[in-house]
PDB file of C-alpha atoms in Angstrom:
ATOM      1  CA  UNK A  29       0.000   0.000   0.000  1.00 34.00           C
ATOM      2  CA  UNK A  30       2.857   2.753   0.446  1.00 39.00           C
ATOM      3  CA  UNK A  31       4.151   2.093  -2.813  1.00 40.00           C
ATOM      4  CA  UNK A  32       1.097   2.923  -4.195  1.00 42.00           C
ATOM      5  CA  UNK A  33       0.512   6.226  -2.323  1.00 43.00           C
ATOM      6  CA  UNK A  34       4.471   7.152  -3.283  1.00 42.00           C
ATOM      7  CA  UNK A  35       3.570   6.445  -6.745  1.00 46.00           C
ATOM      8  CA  UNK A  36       0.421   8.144  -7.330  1.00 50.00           C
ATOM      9  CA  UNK A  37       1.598  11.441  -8.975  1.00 52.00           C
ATOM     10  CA  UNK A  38       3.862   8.802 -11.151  1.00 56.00           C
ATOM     11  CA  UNK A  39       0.945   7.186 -11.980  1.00 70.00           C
ATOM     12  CA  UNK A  40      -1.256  10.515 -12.933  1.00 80.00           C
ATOM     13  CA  UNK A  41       1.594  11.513 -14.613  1.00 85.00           C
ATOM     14  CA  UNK A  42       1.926   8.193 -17.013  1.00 89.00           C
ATOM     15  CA  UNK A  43      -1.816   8.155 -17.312  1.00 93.00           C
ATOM     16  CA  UNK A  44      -1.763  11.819 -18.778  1.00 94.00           C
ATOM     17  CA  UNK A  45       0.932  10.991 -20.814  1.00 95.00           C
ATOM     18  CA  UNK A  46      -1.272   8.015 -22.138  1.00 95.00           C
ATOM     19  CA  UNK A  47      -3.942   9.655 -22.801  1.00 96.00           C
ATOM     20  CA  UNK A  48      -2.114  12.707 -24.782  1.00 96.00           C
ATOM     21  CA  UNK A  49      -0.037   9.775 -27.091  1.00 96.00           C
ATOM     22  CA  UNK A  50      -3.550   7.995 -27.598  1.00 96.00           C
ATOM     23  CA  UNK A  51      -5.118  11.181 -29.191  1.00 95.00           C
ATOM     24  CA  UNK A  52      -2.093  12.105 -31.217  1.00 94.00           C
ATOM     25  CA  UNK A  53      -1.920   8.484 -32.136  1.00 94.00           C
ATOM     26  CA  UNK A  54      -6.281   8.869 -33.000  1.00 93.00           C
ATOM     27  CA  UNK A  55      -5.688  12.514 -34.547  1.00 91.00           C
ATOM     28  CA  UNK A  56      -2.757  11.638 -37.186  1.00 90.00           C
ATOM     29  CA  UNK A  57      -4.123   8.244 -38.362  1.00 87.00           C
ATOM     30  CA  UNK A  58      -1.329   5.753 -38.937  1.00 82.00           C
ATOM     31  CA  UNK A  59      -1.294   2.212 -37.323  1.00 92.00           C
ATOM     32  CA  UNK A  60      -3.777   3.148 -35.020  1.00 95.00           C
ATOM     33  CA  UNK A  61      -4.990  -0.191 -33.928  1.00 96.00           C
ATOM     34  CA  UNK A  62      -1.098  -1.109 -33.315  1.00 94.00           C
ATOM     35  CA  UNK A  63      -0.305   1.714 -31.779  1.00 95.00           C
ATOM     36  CA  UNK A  64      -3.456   1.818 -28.780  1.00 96.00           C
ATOM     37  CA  UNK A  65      -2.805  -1.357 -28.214  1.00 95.00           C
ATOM     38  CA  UNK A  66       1.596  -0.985 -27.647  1.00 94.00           C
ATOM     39  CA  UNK A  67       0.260   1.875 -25.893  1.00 94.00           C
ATOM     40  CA  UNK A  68      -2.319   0.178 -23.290  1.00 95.00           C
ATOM     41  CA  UNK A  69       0.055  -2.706 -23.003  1.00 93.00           C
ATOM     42  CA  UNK A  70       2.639  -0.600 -21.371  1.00 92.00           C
ATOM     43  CA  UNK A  71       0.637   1.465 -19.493  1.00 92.00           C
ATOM     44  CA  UNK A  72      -0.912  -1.740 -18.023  1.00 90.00           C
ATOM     45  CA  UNK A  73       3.311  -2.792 -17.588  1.00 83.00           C
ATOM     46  CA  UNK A  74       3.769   0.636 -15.865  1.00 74.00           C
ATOM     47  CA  UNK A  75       1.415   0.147 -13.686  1.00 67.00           C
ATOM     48  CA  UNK A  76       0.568  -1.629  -9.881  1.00 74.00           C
ATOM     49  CA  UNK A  77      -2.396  -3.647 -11.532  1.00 80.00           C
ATOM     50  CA  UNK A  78      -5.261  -4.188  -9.971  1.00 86.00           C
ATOM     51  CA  UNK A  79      -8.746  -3.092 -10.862  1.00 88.00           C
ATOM     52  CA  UNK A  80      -8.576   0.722 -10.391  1.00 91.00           C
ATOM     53  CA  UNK A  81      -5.417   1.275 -12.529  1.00 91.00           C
ATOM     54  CA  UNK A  82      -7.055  -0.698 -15.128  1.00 93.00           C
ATOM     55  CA  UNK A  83     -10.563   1.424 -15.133  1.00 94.00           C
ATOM     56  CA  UNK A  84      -7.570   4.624 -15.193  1.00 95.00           C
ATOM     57  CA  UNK A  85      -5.627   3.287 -18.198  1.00 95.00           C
ATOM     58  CA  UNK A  86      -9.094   2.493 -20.172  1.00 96.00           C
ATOM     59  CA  UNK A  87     -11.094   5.958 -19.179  1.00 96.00           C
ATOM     60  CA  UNK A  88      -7.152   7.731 -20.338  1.00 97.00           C
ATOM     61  CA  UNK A  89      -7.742   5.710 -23.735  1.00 97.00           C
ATOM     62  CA  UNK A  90     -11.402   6.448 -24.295  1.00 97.00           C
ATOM     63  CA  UNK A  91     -10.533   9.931 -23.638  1.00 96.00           C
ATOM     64  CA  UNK A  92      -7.669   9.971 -25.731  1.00 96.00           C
ATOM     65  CA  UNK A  93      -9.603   8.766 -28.711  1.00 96.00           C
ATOM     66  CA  UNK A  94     -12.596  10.792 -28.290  1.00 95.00           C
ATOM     67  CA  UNK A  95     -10.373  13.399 -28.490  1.00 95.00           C
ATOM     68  CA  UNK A  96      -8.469  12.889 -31.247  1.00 93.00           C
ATOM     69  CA  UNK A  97     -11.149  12.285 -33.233  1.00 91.00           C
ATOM     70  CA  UNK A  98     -12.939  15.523 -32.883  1.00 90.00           C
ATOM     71  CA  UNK A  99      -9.035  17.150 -33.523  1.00 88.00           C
ATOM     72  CA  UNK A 100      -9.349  14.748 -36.818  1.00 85.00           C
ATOM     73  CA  UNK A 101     -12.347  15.784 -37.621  1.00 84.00           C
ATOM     74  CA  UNK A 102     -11.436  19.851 -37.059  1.00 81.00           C
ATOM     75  CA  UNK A 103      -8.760  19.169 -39.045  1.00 72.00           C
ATOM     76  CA  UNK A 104     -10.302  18.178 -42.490  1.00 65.00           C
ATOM     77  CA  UNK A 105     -13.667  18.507 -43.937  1.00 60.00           C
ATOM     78  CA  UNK A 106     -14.925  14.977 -45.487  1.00 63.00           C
ATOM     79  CA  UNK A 107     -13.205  12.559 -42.971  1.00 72.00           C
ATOM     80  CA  UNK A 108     -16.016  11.009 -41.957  1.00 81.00           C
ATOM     81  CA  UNK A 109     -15.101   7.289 -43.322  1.00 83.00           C
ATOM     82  CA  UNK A 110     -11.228   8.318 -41.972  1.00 83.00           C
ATOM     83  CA  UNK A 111     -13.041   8.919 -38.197  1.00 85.00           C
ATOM     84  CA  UNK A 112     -15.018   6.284 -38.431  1.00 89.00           C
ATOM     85  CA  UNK A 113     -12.226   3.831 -39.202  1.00 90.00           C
ATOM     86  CA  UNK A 114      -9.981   5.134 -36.869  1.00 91.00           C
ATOM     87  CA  UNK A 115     -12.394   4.975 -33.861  1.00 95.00           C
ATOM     88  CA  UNK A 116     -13.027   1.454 -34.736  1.00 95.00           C
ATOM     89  CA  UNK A 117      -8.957   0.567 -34.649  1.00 96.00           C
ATOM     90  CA  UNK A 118      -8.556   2.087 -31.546  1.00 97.00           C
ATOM     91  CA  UNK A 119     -11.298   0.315 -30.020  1.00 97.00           C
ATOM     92  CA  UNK A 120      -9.767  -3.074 -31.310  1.00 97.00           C
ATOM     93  CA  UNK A 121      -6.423  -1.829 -29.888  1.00 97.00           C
ATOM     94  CA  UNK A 122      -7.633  -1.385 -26.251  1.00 97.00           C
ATOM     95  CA  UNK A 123      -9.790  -4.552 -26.531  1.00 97.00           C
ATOM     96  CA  UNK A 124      -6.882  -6.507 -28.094  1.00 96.00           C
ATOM     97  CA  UNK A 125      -4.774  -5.124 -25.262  1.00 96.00           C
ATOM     98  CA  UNK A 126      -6.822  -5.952 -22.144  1.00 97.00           C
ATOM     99  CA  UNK A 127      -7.383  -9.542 -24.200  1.00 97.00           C
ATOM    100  CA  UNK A 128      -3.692  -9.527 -23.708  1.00 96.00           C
ATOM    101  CA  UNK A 129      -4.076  -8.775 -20.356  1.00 95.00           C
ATOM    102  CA  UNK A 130      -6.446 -11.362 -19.299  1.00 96.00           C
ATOM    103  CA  UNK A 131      -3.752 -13.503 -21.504  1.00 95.00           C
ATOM    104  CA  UNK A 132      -0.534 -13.115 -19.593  1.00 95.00           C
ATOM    105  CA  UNK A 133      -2.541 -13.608 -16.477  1.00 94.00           C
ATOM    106  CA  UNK A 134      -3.477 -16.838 -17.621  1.00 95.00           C
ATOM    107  CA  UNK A 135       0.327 -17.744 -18.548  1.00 94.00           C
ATOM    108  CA  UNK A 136       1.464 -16.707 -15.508  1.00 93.00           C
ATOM    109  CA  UNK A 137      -0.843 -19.435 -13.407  1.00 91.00           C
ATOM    110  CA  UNK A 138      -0.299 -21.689 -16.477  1.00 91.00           C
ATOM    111  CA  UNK A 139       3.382 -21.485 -15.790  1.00 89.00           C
ATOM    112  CA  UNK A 140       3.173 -22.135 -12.455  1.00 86.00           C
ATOM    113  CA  UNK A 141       1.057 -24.671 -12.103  1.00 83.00           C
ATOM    114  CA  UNK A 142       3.088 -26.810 -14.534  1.00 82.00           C
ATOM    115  CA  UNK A 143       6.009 -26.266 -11.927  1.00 79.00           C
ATOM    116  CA  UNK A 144       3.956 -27.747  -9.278  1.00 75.00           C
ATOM    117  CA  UNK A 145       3.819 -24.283  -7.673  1.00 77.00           C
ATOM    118  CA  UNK A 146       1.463 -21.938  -7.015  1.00 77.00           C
ATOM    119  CA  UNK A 147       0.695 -17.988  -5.811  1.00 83.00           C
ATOM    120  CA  UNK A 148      -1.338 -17.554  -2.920  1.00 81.00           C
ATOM    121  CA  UNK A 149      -4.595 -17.915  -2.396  1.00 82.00           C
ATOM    122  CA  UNK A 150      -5.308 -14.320  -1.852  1.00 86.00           C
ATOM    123  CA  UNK A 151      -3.311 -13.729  -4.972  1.00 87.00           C
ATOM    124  CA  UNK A 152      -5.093 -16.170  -7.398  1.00 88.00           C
ATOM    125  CA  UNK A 153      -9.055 -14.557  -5.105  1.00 90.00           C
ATOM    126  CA  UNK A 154      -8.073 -10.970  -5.606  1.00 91.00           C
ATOM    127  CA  UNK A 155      -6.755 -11.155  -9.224  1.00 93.00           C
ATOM    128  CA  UNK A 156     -10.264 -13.518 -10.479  1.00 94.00           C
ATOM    129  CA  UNK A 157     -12.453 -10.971  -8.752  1.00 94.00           C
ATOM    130  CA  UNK A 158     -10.836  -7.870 -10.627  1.00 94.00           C
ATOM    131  CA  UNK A 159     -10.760  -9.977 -13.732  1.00 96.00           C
ATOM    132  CA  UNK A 160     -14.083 -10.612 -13.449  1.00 96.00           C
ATOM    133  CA  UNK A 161     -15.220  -6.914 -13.419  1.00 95.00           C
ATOM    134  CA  UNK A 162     -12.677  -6.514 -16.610  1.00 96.00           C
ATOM    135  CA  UNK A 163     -14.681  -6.706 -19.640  1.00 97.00           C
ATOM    136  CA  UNK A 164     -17.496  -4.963 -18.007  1.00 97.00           C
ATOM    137  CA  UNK A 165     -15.594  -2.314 -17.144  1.00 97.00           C
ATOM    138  CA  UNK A 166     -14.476  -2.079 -20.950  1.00 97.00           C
ATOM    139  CA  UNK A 167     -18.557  -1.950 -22.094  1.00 97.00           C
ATOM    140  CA  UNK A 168     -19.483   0.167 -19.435  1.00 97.00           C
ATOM    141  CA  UNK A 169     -16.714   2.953 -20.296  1.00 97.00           C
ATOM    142  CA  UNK A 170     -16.771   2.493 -24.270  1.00 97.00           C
ATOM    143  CA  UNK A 171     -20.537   3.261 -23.779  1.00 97.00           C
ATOM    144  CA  UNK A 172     -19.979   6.400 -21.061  1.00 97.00           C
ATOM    145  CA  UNK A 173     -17.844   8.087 -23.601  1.00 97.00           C
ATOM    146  CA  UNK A 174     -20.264   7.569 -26.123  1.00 97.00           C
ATOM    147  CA  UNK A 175     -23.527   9.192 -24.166  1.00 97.00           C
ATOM    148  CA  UNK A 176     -20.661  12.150 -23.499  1.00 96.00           C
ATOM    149  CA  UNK A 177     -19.697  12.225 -26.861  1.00 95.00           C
ATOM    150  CA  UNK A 178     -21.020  14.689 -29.578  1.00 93.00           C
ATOM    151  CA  UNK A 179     -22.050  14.391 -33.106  1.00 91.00           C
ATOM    152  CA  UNK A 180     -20.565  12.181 -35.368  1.00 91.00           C
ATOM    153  CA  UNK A 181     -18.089  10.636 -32.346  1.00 93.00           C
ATOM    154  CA  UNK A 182     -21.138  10.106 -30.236  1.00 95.00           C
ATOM    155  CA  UNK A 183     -22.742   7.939 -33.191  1.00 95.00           C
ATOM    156  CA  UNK A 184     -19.895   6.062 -34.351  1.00 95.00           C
ATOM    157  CA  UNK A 185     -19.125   5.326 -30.456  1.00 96.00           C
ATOM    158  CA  UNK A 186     -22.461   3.995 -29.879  1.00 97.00           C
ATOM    159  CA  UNK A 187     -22.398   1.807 -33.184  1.00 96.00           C
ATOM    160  CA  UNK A 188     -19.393   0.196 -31.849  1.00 97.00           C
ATOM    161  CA  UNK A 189     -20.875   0.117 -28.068  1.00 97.00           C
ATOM    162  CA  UNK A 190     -23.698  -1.925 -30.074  1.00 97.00           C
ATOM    163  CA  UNK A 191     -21.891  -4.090 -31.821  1.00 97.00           C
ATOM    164  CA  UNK A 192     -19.814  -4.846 -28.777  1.00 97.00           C
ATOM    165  CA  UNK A 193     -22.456  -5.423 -26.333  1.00 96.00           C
ATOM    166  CA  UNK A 194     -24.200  -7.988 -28.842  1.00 97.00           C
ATOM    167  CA  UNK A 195     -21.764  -9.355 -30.674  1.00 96.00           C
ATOM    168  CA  UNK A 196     -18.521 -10.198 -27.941  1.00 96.00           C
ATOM    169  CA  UNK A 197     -15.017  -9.095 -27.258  1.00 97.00           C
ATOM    170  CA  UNK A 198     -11.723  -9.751 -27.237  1.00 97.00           C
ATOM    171  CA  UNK A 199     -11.332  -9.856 -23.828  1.00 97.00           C
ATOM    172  CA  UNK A 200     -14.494 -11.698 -22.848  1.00 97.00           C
ATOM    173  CA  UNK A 201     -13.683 -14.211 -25.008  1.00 97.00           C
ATOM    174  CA  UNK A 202     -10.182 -14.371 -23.760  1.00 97.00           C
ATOM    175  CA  UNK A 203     -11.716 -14.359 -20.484  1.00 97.00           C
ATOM    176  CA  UNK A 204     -13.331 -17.286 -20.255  1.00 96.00           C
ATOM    177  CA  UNK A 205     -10.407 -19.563 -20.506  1.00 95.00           C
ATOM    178  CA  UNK A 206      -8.205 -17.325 -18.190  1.00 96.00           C
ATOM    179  CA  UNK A 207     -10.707 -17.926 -15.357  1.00 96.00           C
ATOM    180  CA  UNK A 208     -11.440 -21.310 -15.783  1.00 95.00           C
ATOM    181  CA  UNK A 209      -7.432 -21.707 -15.016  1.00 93.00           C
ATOM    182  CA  UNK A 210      -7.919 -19.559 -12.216  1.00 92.00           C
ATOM    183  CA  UNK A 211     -10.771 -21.734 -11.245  1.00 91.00           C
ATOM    184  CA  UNK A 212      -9.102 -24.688 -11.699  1.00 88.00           C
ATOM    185  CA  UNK A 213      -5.743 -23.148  -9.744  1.00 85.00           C
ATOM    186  CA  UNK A 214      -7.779 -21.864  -6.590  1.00 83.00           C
ATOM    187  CA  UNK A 215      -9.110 -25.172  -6.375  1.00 83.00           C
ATOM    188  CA  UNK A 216      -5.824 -27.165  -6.327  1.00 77.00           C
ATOM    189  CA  UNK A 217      -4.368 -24.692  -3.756  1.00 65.00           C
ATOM    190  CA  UNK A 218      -5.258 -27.033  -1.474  1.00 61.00           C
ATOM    191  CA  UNK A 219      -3.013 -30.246  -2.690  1.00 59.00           C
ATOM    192  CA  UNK A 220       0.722 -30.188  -1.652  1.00 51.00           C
ATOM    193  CA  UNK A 221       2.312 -27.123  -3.585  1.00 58.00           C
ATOM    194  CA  UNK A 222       5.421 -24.584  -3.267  1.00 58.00           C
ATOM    195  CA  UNK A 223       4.981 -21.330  -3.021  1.00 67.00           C
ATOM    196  CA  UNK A 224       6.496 -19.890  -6.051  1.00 64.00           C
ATOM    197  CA  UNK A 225       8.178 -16.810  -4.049  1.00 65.00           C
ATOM    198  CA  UNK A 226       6.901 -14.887  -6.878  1.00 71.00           C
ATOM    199  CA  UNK A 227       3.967 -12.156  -7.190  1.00 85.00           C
ATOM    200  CA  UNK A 228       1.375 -13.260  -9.661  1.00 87.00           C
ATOM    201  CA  UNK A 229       1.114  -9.417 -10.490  1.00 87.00           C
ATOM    202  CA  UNK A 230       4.627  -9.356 -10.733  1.00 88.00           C
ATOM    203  CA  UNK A 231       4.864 -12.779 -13.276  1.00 89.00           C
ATOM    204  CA  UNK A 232       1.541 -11.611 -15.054  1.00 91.00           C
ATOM    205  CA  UNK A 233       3.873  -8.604 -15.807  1.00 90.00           C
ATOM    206  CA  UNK A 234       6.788 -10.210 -17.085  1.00 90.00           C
ATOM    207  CA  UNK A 235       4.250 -12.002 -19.804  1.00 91.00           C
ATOM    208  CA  UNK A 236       2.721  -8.568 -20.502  1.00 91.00           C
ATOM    209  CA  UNK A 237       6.479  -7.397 -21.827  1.00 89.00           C
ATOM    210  CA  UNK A 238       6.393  -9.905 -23.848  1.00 88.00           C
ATOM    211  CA  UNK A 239       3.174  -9.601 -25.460  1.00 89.00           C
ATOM    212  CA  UNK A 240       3.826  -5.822 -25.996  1.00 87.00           C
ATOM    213  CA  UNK A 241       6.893  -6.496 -27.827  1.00 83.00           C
ATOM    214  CA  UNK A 242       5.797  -9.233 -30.371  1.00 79.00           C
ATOM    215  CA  UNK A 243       7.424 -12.367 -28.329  1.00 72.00           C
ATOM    216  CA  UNK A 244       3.937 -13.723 -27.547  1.00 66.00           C
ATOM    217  CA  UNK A 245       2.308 -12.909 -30.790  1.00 61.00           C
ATOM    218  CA  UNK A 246      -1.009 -15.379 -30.292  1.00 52.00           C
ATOM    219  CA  UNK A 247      -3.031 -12.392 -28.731  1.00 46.00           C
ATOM    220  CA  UNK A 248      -2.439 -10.180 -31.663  1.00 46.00           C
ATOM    221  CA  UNK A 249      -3.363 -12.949 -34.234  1.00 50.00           C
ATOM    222  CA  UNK A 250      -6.365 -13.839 -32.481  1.00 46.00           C
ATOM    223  CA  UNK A 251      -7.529 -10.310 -32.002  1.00 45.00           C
ATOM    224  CA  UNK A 252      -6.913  -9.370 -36.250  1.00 44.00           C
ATOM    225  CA  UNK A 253      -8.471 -13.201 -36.864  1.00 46.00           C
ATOM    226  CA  UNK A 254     -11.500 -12.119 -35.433  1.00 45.00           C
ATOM    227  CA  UNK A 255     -11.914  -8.838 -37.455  1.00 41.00           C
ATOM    228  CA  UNK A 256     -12.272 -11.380 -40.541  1.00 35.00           C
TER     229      UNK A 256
END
């Protein structure tokens, strides 16, 4: 808990600093998908993760891209189809990235569990629970910025808030197999088991590093797959 009242401007500061790179990322229009999702990933890295810095790092995106959209959309007359598409990337992006999320927390149990080891049972409760709460909190922000929204934002927002609610994400759908490890691991925690000495927030990390930079590639594959 100190660190986490020591690193609070930090944390402000990186989330600001998110949020700005987001809409410049939104606003110019190259590799936007990519980019919100390198973006998220290290934020998320960055970050003491638990539930709160998660909602932070997705309101800091939503912002970001409702933002540079309307600077987009300032900028040139006729960009409605431009808007539009890059709303929908950066969307993907932070979906694709808390998919990743929900991914290296899986790995991280995965891995230990094939050791014969295991985090603690607090750990493994605390980390499900906040989990559980993730891809709601995605909806339930995606469609907040939306009723904020104005004009042609607010519409394409809500389009994709739609299509969302009814038709999945990336991170629900990555979801379900990441808790039914953690299901599967709280329930063993019982049988004869080391303690890996590790922090599952801390090895959860390590595997977010690597998805960010391309060494766990599944994520990303499954995340474009799904687009077809």
């Amino acid at each position: 808990m100190h660190t986490e009242n020591t690193n609070k401007s930090g944390n402000n500061s990186d989330i600001d600093t998110l949020e700005a790179e987001i809409r410049e990322a939104v606003a110019q229009g190259s590799h936007v998908q990519e980019t919100v999702h390198r973006l998220t990933l290290k934020a998320m890295n960055a970050q003491h993760i638990d539930l709160e810095s998660l909602r932070r790092i997705i309101i800091a995106v939503m912002q970001g891209v409702h933002d540079g959209a309307e600077q987009r959309l300032q900028q040139v007359a006729n960009q409605t189809q431009a808007a539009k598409s890059q709303i929908t990337e950066a969307i993907a992006g932070l979906d694709s990235a808390l998919a990743g999320f929900a991914e290296a927390s899986k790995l991280a149990v995965e891995e230990a569990a094939g050791q014969a080891k295991k985090f603690s049972e607090k750990e493994l409760t605390r980390t499900r629970s906040d989990l559980e709460g993730l891809e709601s909190l995605f909806l339930d922000t995606l469609h907040h910025t939306a009723t904020t929204a104005q004009g042609l934002v607010a519409d394409i927002l809500h389009d994709l808030s739609r299509h969302a609610q009814n038709n999945g994400t990336a991170v629900g759908s990555q979801l379900q197999e990441t808790l039914a490890i953690f299901a599967q691991q709280i329930a063993s925690v019982g049988h004869v088991q080391l303690e890996t000495g590790a922090s599952l927030a801390h090895t959860t990390a390590d595997f977010i590093s690597k998805i960010a930079s391309g060494l766990l590639a599944g994520i990303n594959d499954q995340a474009k797959n799904g687009k077809h």
